[in-house]
Amino acid sequence: MEQPASPPARRPNSSNAAPPPIPGAHHPVQPPPFDPYAATESMTHRGRYSYASSAISTINSPRRVRRRKDPTPFNVLVIGSKDSGKTSFLEFLKTALALPPRRRPRKQEQPEYQAPLPAEGNFVPHYLETEIDGEGIGLTIWDSEGLEKNVVDLQLREMTAFIESKFDQTFAEEMKVVRSPGVQDTHIHAVFLMLDPSRIDRNIANARKTQMLAEGRQNGFRSDVSKTGGALDHDMDLQVLRSLHRKTTVIPVISKADTITTKHMNVLKRAVWDSIRQNGLDPLETLGLDDDSSFIEEEDEEDEEAEADSDTLPQDVGGADSDTAPDFVPVKRSPGKRISTQSMIRHKASQENKEEELPFLPLSTISPDLYEPSIVGRQFPWGFADPYNEKHCDFQRLKEAVFTEWRTDLREASKEQWYEGWRTNKLKHRENSYRRR
């Protein structure tokens, strides 16, 4: 029986076969394998090659970090007594500052899940990204618990600790040997203090009654009326302003502008502003702004030099033990004379033909009707209250001034004035405690 013929032997592939060694020649030195991590000082190699997985290295790639531009943080806090329109104002603020639908990121560009920002005690954050004057802004609006007169001391203690905790985060980051990259600014740059018109009316009535008692018209009787500073209550409103003074910028806002007449609102604005100025709590002064129209007019060079010299006098006249030392602590001010922004200039121009000029602060607002979410405003049988109409309220002026014109000044004041002052006091107390030991 014939056996099947074996298949022909395959010829070795010359391309895969190793060349035969050359007799009498030394073996060549093999080059070392390619090391992708050789040039670790190069950002390109570090981004392209990583010990981590490809998914993680794509997210943390330096190239991705260079292309991405995080929005500039801007943080505000909304406070006020109960039933002062605080929550309605916050919701309307979120709607008014949100990007229009055509400019919002597409669904495929948004992350699948965004964890909500955690609350800190009684303070709940609301975060949104918007764009103002071509700059991306990461706006965080903090909601707070309604203030009550009986427990306002405890609430202010918690509020002060909350604001100072943001300073403490910056201080802890500065004390690190190696600071974390991309740390966000969490300072509270501005606080909106919501004022109920009905409460202001009661404060004015109580102030008049107290004045009558002081004049001796009811001799022999003691009044149970709490102390009031005109339109603001000493036990609540002014206490809030004093507690937050030199920690942040407080902007007073009169809510529910659609519940009172125009003349009534003008009276309340002047009364609130007079109370703030009389107690030395002007928020415009720390920003280098002024509500006096005389600062808008052009002055001669000699007047400007004299004004610049007068700004530095409180720092040079007298000392710590001098009897003539001023009763205030000088703060950093913007270079040059105090100026007025465009919104303040337009406001003064609108007040020129009126009998009595109104102050720029406080501002008034109208919140939309919660029962008609599709309509921005409030519909009454006798007309429509539009929050965007400058004749109805000052919301448009508030939005333009705080979030456009004053935004940079508020952030600089938080960093250069409020934080630096808090940091100096903290280091002084720490140094004194070490000396006692």
Coordinates of C-alpha atoms in Angstrom, one line a residue:
M1 CA 0.0 0.0 0.0
E2 CA 1.4 3.2 -1.1
Q3 CA 1.8 5.9 1.6
P4 CA 0.6 9.4 0.7
A5 CA 3.2 11.7 -0.4
S6 CA 4.3 14.2 2.2
P7 CA 3.6 17.9 1.4
P8 CA 6.5 19.8 0.1
A9 CA 8.5 21.6 2.7
R10 CA 7.8 25.3 3.0
R11 CA 10.6 27.6 2.2
P12 CA 11.4 29.9 5.1
N13 CA 10.3 33.4 4.7
S14 CA 13.4 35.4 4.1
S15 CA 11.8 38.5 5.6
N16 CA 11.1 36.9 9.0
A17 CA 14.3 34.8 9.2
A18 CA 17.2 36.2 11.2
P19 CA 20.3 36.8 9.1
P20 CA 23.1 34.2 9.8
P21 CA 25.9 35.5 11.9
I22 CA 29.0 36.6 10.1
P23 CA 32.0 34.5 11.1
G24 CA 34.7 36.5 12.9
A25 CA 32.5 39.6 13.5
H26 CA 31.3 40.9 16.9
H27 CA 27.6 40.7 17.7
P28 CA 26.0 44.2 17.3
V29 CA 24.7 45.9 20.5
Q30 CA 20.9 45.8 20.5
P31 CA 19.4 49.3 21.0
P32 CA 17.3 49.8 24.2
P33 CA 13.6 49.5 23.9
F34 CA 11.6 52.7 23.2
D35 CA 10.8 54.5 26.5
P36 CA 7.8 56.8 26.1
Y37 CA 8.5 58.3 29.5
A38 CA 12.0 59.4 28.7
A39 CA 11.1 63.1 28.3
T40 CA 8.9 63.4 31.3
E41 CA 9.6 67.1 31.4
S42 CA 7.6 67.6 28.2
M43 CA 4.0 68.4 28.6
T44 CA 3.3 66.7 25.3
H45 CA 4.7 63.3 26.5
R46 CA 3.0 63.6 29.8
G47 CA -0.3 64.2 28.1
R48 CA 0.1 61.5 25.5
Y49 CA 1.5 58.8 27.7
S50 CA 0.3 58.1 31.2
Y51 CA 0.4 55.2 33.7
A52 CA -3.3 55.7 34.1
S53 CA -5.9 54.3 31.8
S54 CA -6.8 56.1 28.6
A55 CA -10.1 57.4 29.9
I56 CA -8.5 59.1 33.0
S57 CA -5.5 60.4 31.0
T58 CA -7.9 62.0 28.5
I59 CA -9.8 63.9 31.3
N60 CA -6.6 65.0 33.2
S61 CA -4.6 65.7 30.1
P62 CA -2.7 69.0 30.2
R63 CA -3.8 69.7 26.7
R64 CA -7.4 69.5 27.8
V65 CA -6.7 71.7 30.8
R66 CA -5.1 74.3 28.5
R67 CA -8.1 74.3 26.2
R68 CA -10.7 74.5 28.9
K69 CA -11.4 77.9 30.5
D70 CA -13.3 77.8 33.8
P71 CA -15.9 80.5 34.3
T72 CA -15.0 83.3 36.7
P73 CA -16.7 82.7 40.1
F74 CA -19.1 85.2 41.5
N75 CA -20.9 84.5 44.7
V76 CA -23.9 86.3 46.3
L77 CA -25.9 85.7 49.4
V78 CA -29.6 86.7 49.7
I79 CA -30.9 87.4 53.2
G80 CA -34.0 89.0 54.7
S81 CA -36.7 88.5 57.2
K82 CA -39.5 86.1 56.7
D83 CA -42.1 87.0 54.1
S84 CA -39.8 89.7 52.7
G85 CA -39.8 88.2 49.2
K86 CA -36.4 86.7 49.5
T87 CA -37.0 83.4 47.8
S88 CA -39.1 84.9 45.0
F89 CA -36.3 87.4 44.3
L90 CA -33.7 84.5 44.2
E91 CA -35.7 82.5 41.7
F92 CA -36.3 85.5 39.5
L93 CA -32.6 86.3 39.7
K94 CA -31.7 82.8 38.4
T95 CA -34.2 83.2 35.5
A96 CA -33.0 86.7 34.6
L97 CA -29.3 85.8 34.6
A98 CA -29.6 82.5 32.8
L99 CA -28.3 82.2 29.3
P100 CA -30.9 82.3 26.5
P101 CA -31.9 78.9 25.1
R102 CA -30.0 79.4 21.8
R103 CA -26.7 80.0 23.7
R104 CA -27.0 77.2 26.2
P105 CA -24.7 74.2 25.7
R106 CA -26.1 71.3 23.8
K107 CA -27.2 68.1 25.5
Q108 CA -24.3 66.1 24.2
E109 CA -21.9 68.7 25.6
Q110 CA -23.4 68.6 29.1
P111 CA -22.3 66.0 31.6
E112 CA -24.7 63.2 32.2
Y113 CA -25.0 63.9 35.9
Q114 CA -24.1 66.9 37.9
A115 CA -24.1 66.5 41.7
P116 CA -25.9 69.4 43.4
L117 CA -23.8 71.6 45.6
P118 CA -24.0 70.6 49.2
A119 CA -25.8 72.9 51.7
E120 CA -23.8 74.4 54.5
G121 CA -26.0 74.6 57.5
N122 CA -29.0 76.8 56.7
F123 CA -27.4 78.1 53.6
V124 CA -28.4 76.4 50.3
P125 CA -26.4 77.1 47.1
H126 CA -27.9 77.5 43.6
Y127 CA -25.3 77.4 40.8
L128 CA -25.6 78.5 37.2
E129 CA -23.2 79.4 34.4
T130 CA -23.9 82.6 32.5
E131 CA -22.1 85.0 30.3
I132 CA -21.8 88.8 31.0
D133 CA -20.0 91.1 28.6
G134 CA -18.4 88.1 26.8
E135 CA -17.0 86.7 30.1
G136 CA -18.1 83.3 31.4
I137 CA -19.4 83.7 35.0
G138 CA -20.0 80.8 37.4
L139 CA -22.7 82.4 39.6
T140 CA -23.5 80.9 43.0
I141 CA -26.6 82.3 44.7
W142 CA -26.8 81.3 48.4
D143 CA -30.2 81.1 49.9
S144 CA -30.6 81.6 53.7
E145 CA -33.0 81.1 56.5
G146 CA -35.5 83.9 57.1
L147 CA -34.4 86.3 59.9
E148 CA -36.5 86.5 63.0
K149 CA -36.2 89.2 65.5
N150 CA -36.2 86.9 68.6
V151 CA -33.3 84.8 67.4
V152 CA -31.5 87.2 65.1
D153 CA -28.4 87.1 67.3
L154 CA -27.9 83.4 66.8
Q155 CA -28.7 83.7 63.1
L156 CA -26.1 86.5 62.6
R157 CA -23.5 84.4 64.5
E158 CA -24.1 81.6 62.1
M159 CA -24.1 83.9 59.1
T160 CA -20.8 85.5 60.1
A161 CA -19.2 82.1 60.7
F162 CA -20.4 81.1 57.2
I163 CA -18.8 84.1 55.5
E164 CA -15.6 83.8 57.5
S165 CA -15.4 80.1 56.6
K166 CA -14.9 81.1 53.0
F167 CA -11.9 83.2 54.1
D168 CA -10.6 80.3 56.2
Q169 CA -10.6 78.1 53.0
T170 CA -8.4 80.7 51.2
F171 CA -6.2 81.0 54.3
A172 CA -5.7 77.2 54.5
E173 CA -4.8 77.0 50.9
E174 CA -2.2 79.8 51.2
M175 CA -0.6 78.0 54.1
K176 CA 0.1 74.9 52.1
V177 CA 3.6 74.1 50.9
V178 CA 2.3 73.0 47.5
R179 CA -1.0 74.7 46.6
S180 CA -3.7 72.9 44.7
P181 CA -4.1 74.1 41.1
G182 CA -7.3 75.6 40.0
V183 CA -8.7 76.6 43.4
Q184 CA -12.0 78.5 43.0
D185 CA -12.8 81.8 44.8
T186 CA -15.6 81.0 47.3
H187 CA -15.8 84.4 49.0
I188 CA -19.2 86.0 49.3
H189 CA -18.7 89.0 47.1
A190 CA -22.1 90.7 47.7
V191 CA -25.1 90.3 50.0
F192 CA -28.7 91.3 49.0
L193 CA -30.6 92.5 52.1
M194 CA -34.3 92.2 51.3
L195 CA -36.5 94.8 53.0
D196 CA -40.2 94.5 53.3
P197 CA -42.0 97.9 52.7
S198 CA -44.5 97.1 55.5
R199 CA -41.7 96.6 58.0
I200 CA -40.1 99.9 56.9
D201 CA -43.4 101.7 57.5
R202 CA -43.7 100.2 61.0
N203 CA -40.1 101.2 61.8
I204 CA -40.8 104.8 60.6
A205 CA -43.9 104.9 62.8
N206 CA -42.0 103.6 65.8
A207 CA -39.3 106.1 65.2
R208 CA -41.8 108.9 65.3
K209 CA -43.4 107.6 68.4
T210 CA -40.0 107.3 70.1
Q211 CA -39.1 110.9 69.1
M212 CA -42.4 112.1 70.7
L213 CA -41.5 110.3 73.9
A214 CA -38.1 111.8 73.9
E215 CA -39.5 115.3 73.6
G216 CA -41.4 114.7 76.8
R217 CA -44.9 114.7 75.4
Q218 CA -45.8 111.6 77.5
N219 CA -43.9 112.3 80.7
G220 CA -44.0 109.5 83.3
F221 CA -44.6 106.7 80.8
R222 CA -42.1 104.2 79.5
S223 CA -42.3 103.0 75.9
D224 CA -42.0 99.3 75.0
V225 CA -41.2 100.3 71.4
S226 CA -37.9 98.9 70.2
K227 CA -35.2 101.3 69.2
T228 CA -35.3 102.3 65.6
G229 CA -32.9 104.2 63.4
G230 CA -35.5 105.8 61.2
A231 CA -36.5 103.3 58.6
L232 CA -34.2 100.6 59.9
D233 CA -34.6 98.7 63.2
H234 CA -31.6 98.8 65.6
D235 CA -32.5 95.3 66.9
M236 CA -32.5 93.7 63.4
D237 CA -31.8 95.7 60.3
L238 CA -28.9 97.8 61.6
Q239 CA -27.6 94.8 63.5
V240 CA -27.4 92.8 60.3
L241 CA -25.5 95.6 58.5
R242 CA -23.0 96.0 61.4
S243 CA -22.4 92.3 61.7
L244 CA -21.6 92.0 57.9
H245 CA -19.7 95.3 57.7
R246 CA -16.1 94.9 56.6
K247 CA -16.8 91.2 55.8
T248 CA -18.7 91.7 52.5
T249 CA -20.7 94.4 50.6
V250 CA -24.3 94.6 51.7
I251 CA -26.8 96.0 49.1
P252 CA -30.2 96.9 50.4
V253 CA -33.2 96.0 48.2
I254 CA -36.8 97.0 48.8
S255 CA -39.0 94.2 47.6
K256 CA -42.7 94.1 46.6
A257 CA -42.5 97.4 44.7
D258 CA -45.9 96.7 43.1
T259 CA -47.7 96.9 46.5
I260 CA -47.0 100.6 47.1
T261 CA -47.3 103.8 45.1
T262 CA -44.4 105.6 43.4
K263 CA -44.5 108.5 45.9
H264 CA -44.5 106.0 48.8
M265 CA -41.5 104.1 47.4
N266 CA -39.6 107.4 47.1
V267 CA -40.2 108.2 50.7
L268 CA -39.0 104.7 51.8
K269 CA -35.9 105.0 49.7
R270 CA -34.8 108.3 51.2
A271 CA -35.6 107.1 54.7
V272 CA -33.6 103.9 54.3
W273 CA -30.6 105.7 52.7
D274 CA -30.6 108.3 55.5
S275 CA -30.5 105.6 58.1
I276 CA -27.6 103.9 56.4
R277 CA -25.6 107.1 56.0
Q278 CA -26.2 108.2 59.6
N279 CA -24.9 105.0 61.0
G280 CA -21.8 105.0 58.7
L281 CA -22.6 101.9 56.8
D282 CA -22.4 103.2 53.2
P283 CA -21.6 100.3 50.9
L284 CA -20.6 102.6 48.0
E285 CA -17.8 104.2 50.0
T286 CA -15.8 100.9 50.2
L287 CA -16.1 100.4 46.4
G288 CA -14.7 103.8 45.6
L289 CA -18.1 104.9 44.4
D290 CA -20.2 107.9 45.4
D291 CA -23.8 108.9 45.2
D292 CA -23.1 112.6 45.2
S293 CA -23.5 114.2 41.8
S294 CA -20.6 116.7 42.5
F295 CA -18.1 113.9 41.9
I296 CA -19.3 113.4 38.3
E297 CA -18.5 116.9 37.1
E298 CA -15.1 117.6 35.7
E299 CA -12.8 119.4 38.1
D300 CA -9.6 121.3 37.8
E301 CA -6.3 119.6 38.3
E302 CA -5.6 121.5 41.5
D303 CA -8.9 120.3 43.0
E304 CA -8.1 116.7 42.0
E305 CA -4.7 116.9 43.7
A306 CA -6.2 118.4 46.8
E307 CA -8.8 115.7 46.9
A308 CA -6.2 113.0 46.5
D309 CA -4.2 114.4 49.4
S310 CA -7.3 114.6 51.6
D311 CA -8.0 110.9 51.1
T312 CA -4.7 110.1 52.7
L313 CA -5.1 112.4 55.7
P314 CA -6.9 109.9 58.1
Q315 CA -3.9 107.6 57.8
D316 CA -1.3 110.2 58.8
V317 CA -3.1 112.5 61.2
G318 CA -2.9 111.4 64.9
G319 CA -1.9 108.0 66.2
A320 CA -3.4 105.2 68.1
D321 CA -3.3 107.1 71.4
S322 CA -4.1 110.5 70.0
D323 CA -7.3 112.3 71.2
T324 CA -7.9 113.6 67.7
A325 CA -7.7 110.3 66.0
P326 CA -10.7 109.6 63.7
D327 CA -13.4 107.1 65.0
F328 CA -13.1 104.9 61.9
V329 CA -10.6 102.6 60.5
P330 CA -9.3 103.7 57.1
V331 CA -9.7 101.2 54.3
K332 CA -8.2 100.8 50.9
R333 CA -9.9 102.8 48.3
S334 CA -9.8 102.7 44.6
P335 CA -7.0 104.9 43.1
G336 CA -8.0 108.4 42.2
K337 CA -11.2 110.2 43.1
R338 CA -14.5 108.5 43.8
I339 CA -16.4 107.9 40.6
S340 CA -19.9 107.0 39.5
T341 CA -20.7 104.2 37.1
Q342 CA -22.8 104.5 34.0
S343 CA -25.9 103.3 35.8
M344 CA -25.4 105.8 38.5
I345 CA -24.9 108.6 36.0
R346 CA -28.1 107.7 34.1
H347 CA -29.9 107.6 37.4
K348 CA -28.8 111.1 38.3
A349 CA -29.7 112.3 34.8
S350 CA -33.2 111.0 35.2
Q351 CA -33.5 112.8 38.6
E352 CA -32.4 116.2 37.3
N353 CA -35.9 117.5 36.4
K354 CA -37.5 116.1 39.6
E355 CA -38.2 118.1 42.7
E356 CA -36.2 115.9 45.0
E357 CA -33.4 113.7 43.9
L358 CA -33.6 110.0 44.9
P359 CA -30.5 108.1 46.1
F360 CA -29.1 105.3 44.0
L361 CA -29.5 102.9 46.9
P362 CA -31.7 101.1 48.0
L363 CA -33.0 99.5 44.9
S364 CA -36.5 98.2 44.4
T365 CA -37.7 95.0 42.8
I366 CA -40.8 93.2 41.6
S367 CA -40.8 89.4 41.6
P368 CA -43.0 87.6 39.0
D369 CA -46.2 85.9 39.9
L370 CA -45.7 82.3 41.0
Y371 CA -49.2 81.5 39.9
E372 CA -48.4 82.5 36.3
P373 CA -44.9 81.2 35.6
S374 CA -45.2 81.8 31.9
I375 CA -45.5 85.6 32.4
V376 CA -42.6 87.7 33.7
G377 CA -44.4 90.2 35.9
R378 CA -47.7 90.6 37.7
Q379 CA -51.1 91.1 36.1
F380 CA -53.6 93.3 37.9
P381 CA -57.0 94.5 36.9
W382 CA -55.7 98.0 36.5
G383 CA -52.4 97.2 34.7
F384 CA -49.3 95.1 34.4
A385 CA -46.3 95.3 36.7
D386 CA -43.2 94.6 34.6
P387 CA -39.9 94.0 36.6
Y388 CA -37.9 95.0 33.5
N389 CA -39.6 98.4 33.2
E390 CA -37.4 101.0 35.0
K391 CA -40.6 103.0 35.7
H392 CA -42.0 100.1 37.8
C393 CA -38.9 99.0 39.7
D394 CA -35.1 99.1 39.7
F395 CA -34.3 95.4 38.9
Q396 CA -32.8 96.3 35.5
R397 CA -30.5 98.8 37.2
L398 CA -29.7 96.3 39.9
K399 CA -28.7 93.7 37.4
E400 CA -26.6 96.1 35.4
A401 CA -24.8 97.7 38.4
V402 CA -24.1 94.6 40.5
F403 CA -23.4 91.9 37.9
T404 CA -21.8 94.1 35.2
E405 CA -20.3 97.3 36.5
W406 CA -19.5 96.5 40.1
R407 CA -18.6 92.8 39.6
T408 CA -14.9 93.3 39.3
D409 CA -14.8 95.9 42.2
L410 CA -16.8 93.6 44.4
R411 CA -14.4 90.7 43.8
E412 CA -11.4 92.9 44.4
A413 CA -12.9 94.4 47.6
S414 CA -13.5 90.8 48.9
K415 CA -9.9 89.8 48.2
E416 CA -7.9 93.0 49.0
Q417 CA -10.0 94.5 51.8
W418 CA -12.3 92.0 53.6
Y419 CA -10.1 88.9 53.3
E420 CA -6.8 90.8 54.1
G421 CA -8.4 92.5 57.1
W422 CA -9.7 89.2 58.4
R423 CA -6.3 87.5 57.7
T424 CA -4.4 90.3 59.6
N425 CA -6.7 89.9 62.6
K426 CA -6.3 86.2 62.6
L427 CA -2.5 86.3 62.5
K428 CA -2.5 88.9 65.3
H429 CA -4.6 86.8 67.5
R430 CA -2.4 83.8 66.8
E431 CA 0.7 85.8 67.6
N432 CA -0.8 87.0 70.9
S433 CA -1.8 83.5 71.9
Y434 CA 1.8 82.3 71.3
R435 CA 3.2 85.1 73.5
R436 CA 0.9 84.2 76.3
R437 CA 2.2 80.6 76.3

